[in-house]
mmCIF file of C-alpha atoms in Angstrom:
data_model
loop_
_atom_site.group_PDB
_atom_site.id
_atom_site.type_symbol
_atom_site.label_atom_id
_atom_site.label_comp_id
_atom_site.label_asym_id
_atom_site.label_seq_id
_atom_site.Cartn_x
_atom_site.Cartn_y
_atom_site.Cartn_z
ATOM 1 C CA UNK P 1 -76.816 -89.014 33.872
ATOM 2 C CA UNK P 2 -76.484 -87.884 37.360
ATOM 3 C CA UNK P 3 -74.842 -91.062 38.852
ATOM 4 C CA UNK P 4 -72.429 -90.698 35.434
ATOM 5 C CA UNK P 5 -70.918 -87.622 36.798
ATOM 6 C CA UNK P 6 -70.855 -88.877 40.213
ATOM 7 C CA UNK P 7 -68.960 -91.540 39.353
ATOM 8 C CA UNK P 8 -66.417 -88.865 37.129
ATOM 9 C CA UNK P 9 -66.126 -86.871 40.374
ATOM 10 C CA UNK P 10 -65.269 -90.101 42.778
ATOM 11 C CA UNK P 11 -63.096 -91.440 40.050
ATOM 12 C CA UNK P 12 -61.111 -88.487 39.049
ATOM 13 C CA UNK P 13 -60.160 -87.631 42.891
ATOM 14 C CA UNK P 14 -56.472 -88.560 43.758
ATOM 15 C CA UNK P 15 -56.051 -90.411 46.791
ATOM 16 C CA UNK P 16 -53.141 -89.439 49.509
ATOM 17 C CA UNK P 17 -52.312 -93.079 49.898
ATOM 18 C CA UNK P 18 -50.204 -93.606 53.593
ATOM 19 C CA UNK P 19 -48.698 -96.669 51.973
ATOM 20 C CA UNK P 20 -46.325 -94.815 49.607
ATOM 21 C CA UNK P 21 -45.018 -92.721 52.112
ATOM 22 C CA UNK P 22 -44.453 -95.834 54.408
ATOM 23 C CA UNK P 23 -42.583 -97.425 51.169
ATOM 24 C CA UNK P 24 -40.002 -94.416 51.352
ATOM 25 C CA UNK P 25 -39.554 -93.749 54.805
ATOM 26 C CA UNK P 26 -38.715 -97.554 54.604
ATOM 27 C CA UNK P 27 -36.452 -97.203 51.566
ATOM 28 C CA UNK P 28 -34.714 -93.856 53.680
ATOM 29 C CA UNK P 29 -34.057 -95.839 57.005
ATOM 30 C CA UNK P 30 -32.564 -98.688 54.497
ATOM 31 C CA UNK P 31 -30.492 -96.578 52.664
ATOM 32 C CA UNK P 32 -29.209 -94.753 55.788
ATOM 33 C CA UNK P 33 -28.698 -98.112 57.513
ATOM 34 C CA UNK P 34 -26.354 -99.370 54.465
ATOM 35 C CA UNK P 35 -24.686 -95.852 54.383
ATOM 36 C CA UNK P 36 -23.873 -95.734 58.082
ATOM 37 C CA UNK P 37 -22.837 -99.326 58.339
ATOM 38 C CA UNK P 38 -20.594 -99.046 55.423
ATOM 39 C CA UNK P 39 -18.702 -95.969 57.152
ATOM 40 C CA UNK P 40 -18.999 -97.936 60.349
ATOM 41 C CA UNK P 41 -16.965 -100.973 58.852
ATOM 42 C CA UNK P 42 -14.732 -98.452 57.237
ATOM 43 C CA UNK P 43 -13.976 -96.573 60.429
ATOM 44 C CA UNK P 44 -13.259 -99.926 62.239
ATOM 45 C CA UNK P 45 -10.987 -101.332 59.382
ATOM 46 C CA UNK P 46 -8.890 -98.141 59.426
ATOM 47 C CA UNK P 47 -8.115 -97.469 63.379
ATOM 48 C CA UNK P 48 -7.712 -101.573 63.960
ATOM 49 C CA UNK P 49 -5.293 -101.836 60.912
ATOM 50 C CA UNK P 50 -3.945 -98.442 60.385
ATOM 51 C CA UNK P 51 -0.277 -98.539 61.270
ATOM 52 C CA UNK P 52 0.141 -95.960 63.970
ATOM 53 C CA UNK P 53 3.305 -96.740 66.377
#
């Protein structure tokens, strides 16, 4: 009975796992990288064909 409720106690404890904040600092840095690049492109495609004489 006693290893029972030791094993309710270990079982029932969450875990802080460092993996699922490494999945969204990786999905941030992605989704900043796309964001920035797109405004990047969009920057580059306005000033090199913008019509300014």
């Amino acid at each position: 009975m006693l290893s029972l409720s030791r094993y309710f106690r270990y079982s029932l404890r969450v875990k802080l796992e460092p993996e699922t904040a490494f999945i969204g600092k990786k999905f941030a840095y992605i989704f900043l990288g796309i964001i920035f690049s797109l405004n990047a492109i969009t920057f580059i495609w306005f000033f090199l064909f913008s019509n300014f004489k």
